Coordinates of C-alpha atoms in Angstrom, one line a residue:
X1 CA 40.3 -30.7 -68.5
X2 CA 41.0 -26.9 -68.1
X3 CA 39.1 -24.7 -65.9
X4 CA 38.5 -21.0 -65.8
X5 CA 40.9 -18.6 -64.0
X6 CA 39.7 -17.7 -60.4
X7 CA 40.7 -14.2 -59.4
X8 CA 41.2 -12.7 -55.9
X9 CA 43.3 -10.2 -54.0
X10 CA 45.5 -12.7 -52.1
X11 CA 46.4 -16.3 -52.6
X12 CA 47.8 -18.3 -49.5
X13 CA 49.5 -21.5 -50.4
X14 CA 49.3 -23.8 -47.2
X15 CA 46.6 -24.3 -44.6
X16 CA 48.7 -25.0 -41.7
X17 CA 48.7 -22.8 -38.6
X18 CA 50.5 -20.2 -40.7
X19 CA 48.1 -20.2 -43.5
X20 CA 45.1 -20.2 -41.0
X21 CA 46.6 -17.2 -39.2
X22 CA 47.2 -15.1 -42.4
X23 CA 43.7 -16.0 -43.5
X24 CA 42.2 -14.8 -40.1
X25 CA 44.1 -11.6 -40.2
X26 CA 43.0 -10.9 -43.9
X27 CA 39.5 -11.8 -42.9
X28 CA 39.5 -9.3 -40.0
X29 CA 40.4 -6.5 -42.6
X30 CA 37.8 -7.9 -45.0
X31 CA 40.4 -8.6 -47.7
X32 CA 39.3 -11.2 -50.3
X33 CA 41.6 -14.2 -50.5
X34 CA 41.9 -17.8 -51.3
X35 CA 43.7 -20.6 -49.3
X36 CA 45.1 -23.4 -51.3
X37 CA 46.2 -26.7 -49.6
X38 CA 47.5 -29.9 -51.2
X39 CA 46.2 -32.2 -48.5
X40 CA 42.4 -32.8 -47.7
X41 CA 42.5 -31.1 -44.3
X42 CA 43.9 -28.2 -42.6
X43 CA 47.0 -28.5 -40.4
X44 CA 48.0 -31.8 -42.2
X45 CA 51.4 -31.9 -40.5
X46 CA 49.9 -32.0 -37.1
X47 CA 47.2 -34.5 -38.1
X48 CA 49.2 -36.9 -40.2
X49 CA 52.9 -36.6 -39.4
X50 CA 53.2 -36.2 -35.6
X51 CA 53.5 -38.9 -32.9
X52 CA 50.7 -39.6 -30.6
X53 CA 52.3 -38.4 -27.3
X54 CA 53.1 -35.1 -28.7
X55 CA 52.2 -31.9 -26.9
X56 CA 53.1 -28.3 -27.2
X57 CA 56.5 -27.8 -25.4
X58 CA 55.8 -24.1 -24.6
X59 CA 53.0 -22.8 -22.3
X60 CA 49.7 -22.2 -23.8
X61 CA 50.2 -18.5 -23.5
X62 CA 52.9 -18.6 -26.0
X63 CA 51.1 -21.0 -28.4
X64 CA 47.6 -19.5 -29.2
X65 CA 46.6 -18.2 -32.5
X66 CA 45.6 -14.5 -32.8
X67 CA 42.0 -13.4 -31.7
X68 CA 41.4 -16.9 -29.9
X69 CA 43.5 -17.5 -26.6
X70 CA 43.3 -21.0 -24.9
X71 CA 40.7 -21.0 -22.1
X72 CA 42.0 -20.8 -18.6
X73 CA 41.0 -24.4 -17.9
X74 CA 43.2 -25.6 -20.7
X75 CA 46.3 -27.6 -19.7
X76 CA 49.5 -25.5 -19.6
X77 CA 51.2 -27.7 -22.3
X78 CA 48.4 -28.5 -24.8
X79 CA 48.2 -32.2 -26.1
X80 CA 48.4 -32.9 -29.8
X81 CA 44.6 -33.8 -30.1
X82 CA 43.5 -30.8 -28.3
X83 CA 45.6 -28.5 -30.4
X84 CA 44.2 -30.1 -33.6
X85 CA 40.7 -29.5 -32.3
X86 CA 41.6 -26.0 -31.5
X87 CA 42.8 -25.4 -35.1
X88 CA 39.8 -27.0 -36.6
X89 CA 37.5 -24.7 -34.6
X90 CA 39.7 -21.7 -35.4
X91 CA 39.3 -22.4 -39.2
X92 CA 35.4 -22.6 -38.7
X93 CA 35.3 -19.5 -36.5
X94 CA 37.1 -17.4 -39.2
X95 CA 35.2 -19.0 -42.1
X96 CA 38.4 -20.4 -43.5
X97 CA 37.5 -22.7 -46.3
X98 CA 40.6 -23.8 -48.3
X99 CA 40.7 -25.3 -51.6
X100 CA 41.8 -28.7 -50.4
X101 CA 43.4 -31.4 -52.4
X102 CA 44.9 -28.8 -54.6
X103 CA 48.6 -29.2 -55.2
X104 CA 50.3 -26.0 -56.5
X105 CA 52.5 -26.9 -59.4
X106 CA 53.7 -23.4 -60.3
X107 CA 53.5 -19.9 -59.2
X108 CA 54.7 -17.2 -61.6
X109 CA 54.7 -13.3 -61.6
X110 CA 53.1 -11.8 -64.7
X111 CA 54.9 -8.6 -65.5
X112 CA 52.2 -7.5 -67.9
X113 CA 49.4 -8.2 -65.5
X114 CA 51.3 -7.0 -62.4
X115 CA 50.1 -10.1 -60.5
X116 CA 50.6 -13.7 -59.7
X117 CA 49.3 -16.6 -61.6
X118 CA 49.1 -19.9 -59.8
X119 CA 48.6 -23.3 -61.3
X120 CA 47.3 -26.0 -59.1
X121 CA 46.2 -29.6 -59.8
X122 CA 43.0 -30.9 -58.1
X123 CA 44.2 -34.2 -57.1
X124 CA 40.8 -35.6 -56.5
X125 CA 39.5 -34.9 -60.0
X126 CA 42.9 -34.8 -61.6
X127 CA 42.2 -31.3 -63.1
X128 CA 44.3 -28.2 -63.5
X129 CA 43.0 -25.0 -62.0
X130 CA 44.3 -21.5 -62.6
X131 CA 44.3 -18.6 -60.1
X132 CA 45.2 -14.9 -60.4
X133 CA 45.9 -12.5 -57.6
X134 CA 47.8 -9.2 -56.7
X135 CA 49.6 -10.9 -53.8
X136 CA 51.0 -14.3 -53.0
X137 CA 51.7 -15.6 -49.5
X138 CA 53.9 -18.7 -49.0
X139 CA 52.5 -20.3 -46.0
X140 CA 53.8 -23.8 -46.4
X141 CA 56.4 -23.4 -43.5
X142 CA 59.8 -25.0 -43.3
X143 CA 58.3 -28.3 -42.4
X144 CA 57.0 -29.4 -45.9
X145 CA 59.0 -32.6 -46.2
X146 CA 61.0 -34.8 -43.8
X147 CA 64.8 -34.3 -44.3
X148 CA 67.2 -37.3 -44.2
X149 CA 70.9 -36.8 -43.6
X150 CA 73.1 -36.9 -46.7
X151 CA 76.4 -37.3 -44.8
X152 CA 76.0 -40.9 -43.6
X153 CA 77.9 -43.3 -45.7
X154 CA 76.2 -46.5 -47.1
X155 CA 72.8 -45.6 -45.6
X156 CA 71.3 -47.5 -48.6
X157 CA 73.0 -50.7 -47.5
X158 CA 70.9 -51.0 -44.3
X159 CA 68.6 -54.1 -44.7
X160 CA 66.5 -53.2 -41.5
X161 CA 63.6 -50.6 -41.6
X162 CA 64.5 -47.0 -41.7
X163 CA 62.0 -44.2 -41.5
X164 CA 61.7 -40.5 -40.9
X165 CA 60.3 -39.4 -37.6
X166 CA 57.1 -38.1 -39.5
X167 CA 56.2 -41.7 -40.0
X168 CA 56.6 -42.6 -36.2
X169 CA 53.2 -42.8 -34.2
X170 CA 53.9 -44.8 -31.1
X171 CA 56.4 -47.1 -29.4
X172 CA 54.1 -50.1 -29.3
X173 CA 54.8 -51.2 -33.0
X174 CA 58.4 -51.4 -32.0
X175 CA 58.1 -53.5 -28.9
X176 CA 61.1 -55.7 -28.3
X177 CA 63.2 -54.4 -31.1
X178 CA 66.7 -52.7 -31.1
X179 CA 66.0 -49.2 -32.3
X180 CA 68.5 -46.4 -33.1
X181 CA 67.2 -42.8 -33.1
X182 CA 69.3 -40.4 -35.1
X183 CA 68.8 -36.8 -34.0
X184 CA 68.6 -35.4 -30.5
X185 CA 66.1 -32.5 -30.8
X186 CA 62.8 -32.3 -29.1
X187 CA 61.4 -35.1 -31.5
X188 CA 64.3 -37.4 -31.2
X189 CA 64.4 -37.3 -27.4
X190 CA 60.6 -37.8 -27.0
X191 CA 60.5 -40.6 -29.5
X192 CA 63.3 -42.3 -27.6
X193 CA 61.3 -41.9 -24.5
X194 CA 58.1 -43.4 -26.2
X195 CA 60.1 -46.3 -27.4
X196 CA 61.8 -47.1 -24.1
X197 CA 58.3 -47.1 -22.5
X198 CA 57.4 -50.1 -24.6
X199 CA 60.3 -52.3 -23.8
X200 CA 62.6 -51.5 -26.8
X201 CA 66.2 -51.4 -26.5
X202 CA 66.6 -47.8 -27.4
X203 CA 69.8 -45.9 -28.5
X204 CA 70.1 -42.3 -29.5
X205 CA 72.8 -40.5 -31.4
X206 CA 73.9 -37.2 -29.7
X207 CA 76.6 -35.7 -31.9
X208 CA 76.8 -32.2 -30.6
X209 CA 76.4 -30.3 -27.3
X210 CA 72.8 -29.6 -26.4
X211 CA 70.8 -27.7 -23.8
X212 CA 68.3 -29.8 -21.9
X213 CA 65.8 -28.4 -19.5
X214 CA 62.5 -29.6 -17.8
X215 CA 59.5 -27.9 -19.3
X216 CA 58.9 -25.7 -16.2
X217 CA 62.4 -24.2 -16.5
X218 CA 61.8 -23.0 -20.1
X219 CA 58.4 -21.7 -19.1
X220 CA 59.8 -19.7 -16.3
X221 CA 62.8 -18.6 -18.4
X222 CA 60.5 -17.2 -21.1
X223 CA 58.6 -15.3 -18.3
X224 CA 61.8 -13.9 -16.8
X225 CA 62.9 -12.8 -20.3
X226 CA 60.2 -9.9 -20.1
X227 CA 62.2 -8.4 -17.2
X228 CA 65.8 -9.6 -17.4
X229 CA 68.7 -9.8 -20.0
X230 CA 69.2 -12.9 -22.0
X231 CA 72.6 -13.4 -20.3
X232 CA 71.1 -13.3 -16.7
X233 CA 68.1 -15.7 -17.6
X234 CA 70.6 -18.1 -19.3
X235 CA 72.8 -18.1 -16.3
X236 CA 70.0 -18.8 -14.0
X237 CA 68.6 -21.7 -16.1
X238 CA 72.1 -23.3 -16.5
X239 CA 72.7 -23.1 -12.8
X240 CA 69.3 -24.5 -12.0
X241 CA 69.8 -27.3 -14.6
X242 CA 73.1 -28.4 -13.0
X243 CA 71.5 -28.7 -9.6
X244 CA 68.5 -30.5 -11.0
X245 CA 70.4 -33.0 -13.4
X246 CA 73.9 -33.1 -12.0
X247 CA 76.7 -33.7 -14.5
X248 CA 75.2 -35.1 -17.6
X249 CA 78.4 -35.3 -19.4
X250 CA 78.9 -38.6 -17.7
X251 CA 75.9 -39.8 -19.6
X252 CA 77.0 -38.5 -23.1
X253 CA 75.2 -35.1 -23.0
X254 CA 77.5 -32.0 -23.2
X255 CA 76.3 -28.4 -22.8
X256 CA 77.1 -25.7 -25.3
X257 CA 79.3 -22.9 -24.0
X258 CA 76.6 -20.4 -25.0
X259 CA 73.4 -20.1 -22.9
X260 CA 70.1 -21.5 -24.3
X261 CA 68.3 -18.3 -25.2
X262 CA 71.5 -16.7 -26.5
X263 CA 72.1 -19.7 -28.7
X264 CA 68.4 -19.8 -29.9
X265 CA 68.8 -16.1 -31.0
X266 CA 72.1 -16.6 -32.7
X267 CA 71.7 -20.0 -34.4
X268 CA 67.9 -20.8 -34.1
X269 CA 68.8 -24.0 -32.1
X270 CA 66.1 -24.5 -29.6
X271 CA 66.9 -26.1 -26.2
X272 CA 65.5 -29.6 -25.7
X273 CA 62.5 -29.8 -23.4
X274 CA 62.8 -32.8 -21.2
X275 CA 59.6 -34.7 -20.6
X276 CA 61.5 -37.9 -19.1
X277 CA 64.0 -38.9 -21.4
X278 CA 67.0 -37.7 -19.4
X279 CA 66.1 -39.9 -16.4
X280 CA 65.9 -42.8 -18.7
X281 CA 69.4 -41.9 -20.1
X282 CA 70.8 -41.6 -16.6
X283 CA 69.6 -45.1 -15.6
X284 CA 70.7 -46.6 -19.0
X285 CA 67.3 -47.4 -20.4
X286 CA 68.1 -45.1 -23.2
X287 CA 71.7 -45.3 -24.3
X288 CA 73.7 -42.4 -25.9
X289 CA 75.9 -43.0 -28.9
X290 CA 78.3 -40.7 -30.8
X291 CA 78.2 -39.8 -34.4
X292 CA 77.7 -42.6 -37.0
X293 CA 80.8 -43.6 -39.1
X294 CA 79.2 -45.9 -41.5
X295 CA 76.1 -48.1 -41.9
X296 CA 76.3 -51.9 -42.8
X297 CA 73.7 -54.4 -43.8
X298 CA 72.4 -55.1 -40.2
X299 CA 74.6 -52.9 -38.0
X300 CA 75.9 -49.3 -37.5
X301 CA 79.5 -48.3 -36.8
X302 CA 80.1 -45.4 -34.7
X303 CA 83.1 -42.9 -34.7
X304 CA 84.4 -44.3 -31.4
X305 CA 84.6 -47.8 -32.8
X306 CA 81.4 -49.1 -31.3
X307 CA 79.3 -51.3 -33.6
X308 CA 75.8 -52.4 -32.8
X309 CA 73.0 -54.2 -34.6
X310 CA 69.6 -52.6 -35.1
X311 CA 66.2 -53.7 -36.4
X312 CA 65.1 -50.0 -37.2
X313 CA 66.7 -46.6 -37.6
X314 CA 64.4 -43.6 -37.0
X315 CA 65.7 -40.3 -38.4
X316 CA 64.5 -37.4 -36.3
X317 CA 66.6 -35.1 -38.4
X318 CA 64.2 -32.3 -39.1
X319 CA 62.2 -31.0 -42.1
X320 CA 62.8 -28.8 -45.1
X321 CA 60.9 -26.3 -47.2
X322 CA 60.0 -27.2 -50.8
X323 CA 58.5 -23.9 -51.8
X324 CA 61.3 -23.3 -54.3
X325 CA 60.0 -26.3 -56.4
X326 CA 56.7 -24.5 -57.2
X327 CA 57.6 -20.8 -56.7
X328 CA 59.3 -20.2 -60.0
X329 CA 60.2 -16.4 -59.3
X330 CA 61.4 -17.1 -55.7
X331 CA 64.4 -14.7 -56.0
X332 CA 63.9 -11.8 -53.7
X333 CA 61.9 -13.7 -51.2
X334 CA 63.5 -17.3 -50.7
X335 CA 67.0 -18.6 -51.0
X336 CA 67.6 -21.9 -52.7
X337 CA 66.9 -23.9 -49.6
X338 CA 63.4 -22.4 -49.3
X339 CA 64.2 -20.2 -46.4
X340 CA 63.8 -16.3 -46.4
X341 CA 66.2 -14.3 -48.4
X342 CA 65.9 -11.3 -46.1
X343 CA 66.9 -11.3 -42.4
X344 CA 64.5 -10.6 -39.6
X345 CA 62.5 -8.5 -39.1
X346 CA 61.8 -8.1 -42.9
X347 CA 62.1 -11.9 -43.6
X348 CA 58.5 -12.0 -44.5
X349 CA 58.7 -9.4 -47.3
X350 CA 59.6 -10.2 -51.0
X351 CA 59.3 -8.5 -54.2
X352 CA 56.3 -8.2 -56.5
X353 CA 53.7 -8.6 -53.7
X354 CA 55.1 -12.0 -52.6
X355 CA 55.3 -12.6 -48.9
X356 CA 56.2 -15.6 -46.6
X357 CA 54.7 -16.6 -43.1
X358 CA 56.1 -19.2 -40.7
X359 CA 59.7 -19.1 -42.1
X360 CA 61.1 -17.1 -39.3
X361 CA 61.5 -20.1 -36.9
X362 CA 60.0 -18.1 -34.2
X363 CA 57.1 -20.3 -33.4
X364 CA 53.4 -19.2 -33.3
X365 CA 54.3 -15.6 -32.0
X366 CA 56.4 -15.2 -35.2
X367 CA 53.5 -16.4 -37.3
X368 CA 51.3 -13.8 -35.8
X369 CA 53.8 -10.9 -36.5
X370 CA 54.3 -12.2 -40.1
X371 CA 50.6 -12.4 -40.7
X372 CA 49.9 -8.9 -39.2
X373 CA 52.6 -7.3 -41.2
X374 CA 51.3 -9.1 -44.4
X375 CA 47.7 -8.0 -43.8
X376 CA 48.7 -4.4 -43.1
X377 CA 50.7 -4.3 -46.3
X378 CA 47.9 -5.6 -48.4
X379 CA 45.3 -3.4 -46.6
X380 CA 47.5 -0.3 -47.2
X381 CA 47.6 -1.1 -51.0
X382 CA 43.8 -1.7 -51.0
X383 CA 43.2 1.7 -49.3
X384 CA 45.4 3.5 -51.8
X385 CA 43.3 1.8 -54.6
X386 CA 40.1 2.8 -53.0
X387 CA 41.3 6.4 -52.9
X388 CA 42.3 6.4 -56.5

């Protein structure tokens, strides 16, 4: 059953943190808009695809949404449940009422109408709904779908359980098992820690050099960046980490030649925030392995010739954007991989009134900058129309 077309000034696709922030910035400027979300809640990634022990790895002063800082009594590193509650309260405060359970199937630019036509399916009622707007904001982020590696031979042959980290909740369900974690970012390291706490035999694949620091080191480093050059802060952090950890190469962890913040700026690779995994690695409770050579029915062969049997493989191998699947005219704003076509700081800006938020990989601070820029751009257009 077809419904009538609903018109507004701005359509925001996605009700995660980026969609909420864009909506709040538009609300502050009294710009009409609609938020469309395929799930039945806001912040679905946080609520449904994160593990229980997760908490923000940066201090609360770097992780608050605009117009609503965390209270002084809040923990420095906000736990998952508290951050979810914070986002729900944020949506309520700024009267953000997304069209939930609406999966966007297509967004097309209409040259004749000089605006966007968005088609979404109401998955609760299995009905198609159409929207029209002058502006379109892609706020689905780069974490739309879990990404599995495509360079591991014979992955399909594995007879044990394999899952993406988005399906992992807590280590208890794997108690007594042999578990391989593939991916040594923050999720991989923290999942490995959670597994080892429940008596699993835990292994983690660390293929490349990585920076690892305690939370307090990164927190201090980010503060120092306000006053010192990146190279100076990097040197201080690396020296402190060597004193704190000793030589981690003996345990399979090599450090990159470039400093942590310089590497982040250059490649977008974030340092690992250690919340206890390194100490487990040093005493052998979490074992480090090199890259995978091939996978067999019940075991995995590694490039150094080691072969081990595993009950489960957990792939902490990141996420990817799927915006290009529904944004039909994505040229000028997104590349084929769903990431911005333009480099920072104009990465948020596309053509024909299409913008993106939360694709800069610069955290919540980056979302705020994107949202402010988008709201200012839309408001400038609206002001011109009022004058005419």
